[in-house]
């Protein structure tokens, strides 16, 4: 059965195609970006077109798709204050901003969910802490982002999975999580084997 694992974002979406059961070394990894599109709508449309290329071809459509669940909470950060030029402003309360691309993650997740439903492909989303703890072991779900990305690269290197960047490595880990931990996938696999 062919599993498609996704570590999706606007900056760079990593994907991994894993034929299970099979050797992890044969996983095909890749990535694409939507960050160069003009606005949020164009970025989402570009993502939809790129994603459709992964799942659209009938001859090699995935049997199961798993992706990293978008966070329900959006982080806010204090804006850097403008210098107090000529005594005008700069001393007031800090302004807050969010990462605009983070706001698009739920929309991207909706694009993925809509496509898999329209193609009738079994699917699941998994929180980052869940798959990281299962793949990396105790404490793996609480790693800071940079450490988690480095751990994904190390995991793929140990299994000799050819992941070209950290997003592809995380997608490979997510696909591996589906094969080893997802109850939905295990049921689907058992039904196919029966």
XYZ file of C-alpha atoms in Angstrom:
194
model
C 0.000 0.000 0.000
C 1.266 3.427 -0.912
C 1.358 5.980 1.924
C 1.786 9.685 1.207
C 3.181 11.580 4.198
C 3.070 15.395 4.210
C 4.805 18.104 6.203
C 2.911 20.978 4.614
C 3.514 24.714 4.665
C 3.622 27.675 2.305
C 7.378 28.055 2.670
C 8.154 24.452 1.695
C 5.989 21.337 1.744
C 7.831 18.079 2.179
C 6.293 14.839 0.959
C 7.270 11.187 1.144
C 5.831 8.229 -0.760
C 6.279 5.006 1.185
C 5.319 1.609 -0.249
C 4.350 -0.458 2.780
C 5.384 -3.100 3.538
C 8.693 -2.292 2.038
C 12.124 -0.949 2.726
C 12.220 2.580 4.111
C 15.261 3.263 1.904
C 12.970 3.086 -1.122
C 10.853 6.001 0.115
C 10.585 8.735 -2.514
C 10.884 12.179 -0.969
C 10.391 15.584 -2.515
C 9.245 19.101 -1.769
C 7.631 22.150 -3.332
C 7.150 25.775 -2.340
C 4.360 28.308 -2.716
C 6.071 31.276 -1.068
C 6.789 33.099 -4.342
C 3.108 33.499 -5.224
C 1.801 37.051 -4.800
C -0.868 36.885 -2.098
C -2.518 34.407 0.267
C -5.126 33.285 -2.260
C -2.498 32.709 -4.951
C -0.318 30.780 -2.483
C -3.231 28.506 -1.591
C -4.158 28.009 -5.258
C -0.554 27.102 -6.081
C -0.518 24.669 -3.160
C -3.749 23.064 -4.436
C -2.284 22.595 -7.936
C 0.965 21.112 -6.568
C -0.917 18.789 -4.225
C -3.230 17.626 -7.017
C -0.138 16.535 -8.990
C 0.766 14.223 -6.099
C -2.633 12.564 -5.731
C -4.218 12.974 -9.152
C -2.575 10.321 -11.361
C -4.726 7.172 -11.299
C -1.837 4.873 -12.096
C -0.065 5.667 -8.821
C -2.605 7.248 -6.482
C -1.771 6.869 -2.769
C -3.814 4.358 -0.778
C -3.494 6.408 2.422
C -2.577 10.044 3.052
C -1.340 11.404 6.362
C -0.371 14.980 7.148
C 0.789 17.038 10.092
C -2.249 18.622 11.726
C -2.269 22.419 11.709
C -2.106 24.054 15.112
C -5.398 25.381 16.361
C -3.678 28.306 18.088
C -1.827 30.967 16.179
C 1.245 32.442 17.868
C 1.578 36.206 18.183
C 4.870 38.048 18.438
C 5.663 41.585 19.559
C 6.511 43.795 16.618
C 9.847 45.524 16.656
C 9.187 49.119 17.667
C 9.935 51.851 15.203
C 12.754 54.135 16.256
C 11.612 57.227 18.089
C 12.414 59.671 15.312
C 11.966 63.330 16.151
C 10.240 62.392 19.389
C 7.210 60.987 17.575
C 5.955 57.699 18.994
C 7.972 54.612 19.730
C 7.382 54.692 23.483
C 3.811 53.372 23.505
C 2.667 49.802 24.163
C 4.113 47.098 21.910
C 2.109 46.065 18.863
C 1.574 42.378 18.207
C 1.683 40.526 14.915
C 1.329 36.959 13.681
C 3.222 34.987 11.086
C 0.954 35.449 8.045
C 1.912 32.060 6.597
C 0.821 30.406 9.859
C -2.671 31.751 9.223
C -2.756 29.831 5.930
C -2.009 26.415 7.458
C -5.658 25.655 8.344
C -6.657 26.633 4.803
C -3.959 24.365 3.342
C -5.171 21.565 5.595
C -8.667 22.158 4.205
C -7.316 21.862 0.660
C -5.715 18.525 1.536
C -8.861 17.244 3.261
C -11.068 18.335 0.350
C -8.900 16.551 -2.222
C -8.634 13.293 -0.284
C -12.402 13.274 0.270
C -13.086 13.942 -3.415
C -10.714 11.125 -4.433
C -12.081 8.880 -1.646
C -8.620 8.232 -0.250
C -8.441 7.080 3.379
C -6.622 9.704 5.405
C -5.593 11.042 8.788
C -4.016 14.134 10.280
C -1.633 13.778 13.203
C -0.470 16.411 15.710
C 3.290 17.077 15.556
C 3.800 16.077 19.207
C 2.074 12.724 18.611
C 4.117 11.538 15.649
C 7.376 12.956 17.060
C 6.931 11.164 20.386
C 6.165 7.889 18.593
C 9.085 8.146 16.166
C 11.742 9.812 18.351
C 10.809 8.250 21.677
C 10.233 9.714 25.115
C 10.448 13.505 25.097
C 10.428 13.652 21.289
C 7.032 15.330 21.221
C 8.291 18.263 23.273
C 11.387 19.135 21.263
C 11.795 22.733 20.096
C 11.137 23.142 16.367
C 14.806 23.341 15.310
C 15.738 20.280 17.389
C 12.762 18.333 16.019
C 13.800 19.139 12.438
C 17.384 18.044 13.194
C 16.065 14.841 14.760
C 14.072 14.101 11.592
C 17.232 14.454 9.499
C 19.129 12.134 11.861
C 16.282 9.582 11.809
C 16.248 9.522 8.002
C 20.036 9.279 7.857
C 19.971 6.287 10.236
C 17.366 4.520 8.053
C 19.138 5.650 4.851
C 16.054 7.498 3.598
C 17.078 9.990 0.901
C 15.457 13.147 2.281
C 16.830 16.274 0.613
C 15.832 18.721 3.352
C 14.282 18.831 6.814
C 10.709 19.086 5.503
C 11.158 15.971 3.376
C 12.680 14.257 6.420
C 9.671 15.149 8.563
C 7.308 13.953 5.808
C 9.184 10.632 5.772
C 8.819 10.386 9.555
C 5.085 11.130 9.265
C 4.685 8.392 6.618
C 6.624 6.014 8.875
C 4.347 6.963 11.788
C 1.300 6.049 9.673
C 2.749 2.638 8.813
C 3.672 1.797 12.398
C 1.238 3.691 14.652
C -1.911 4.803 12.816
C -4.914 2.698 13.768
C -6.744 3.878 10.639
C -3.906 2.668 8.422
C -3.517 -0.622 10.300
C -7.243 -1.384 9.783
C -7.029 -0.465 6.102
C -3.931 -2.650 5.674
C -5.601 -5.599 7.444
C -8.690 -5.272 5.209
C -6.523 -5.193 2.067
C -4.551 -8.245 3.205
C -7.706 -10.271 4.002
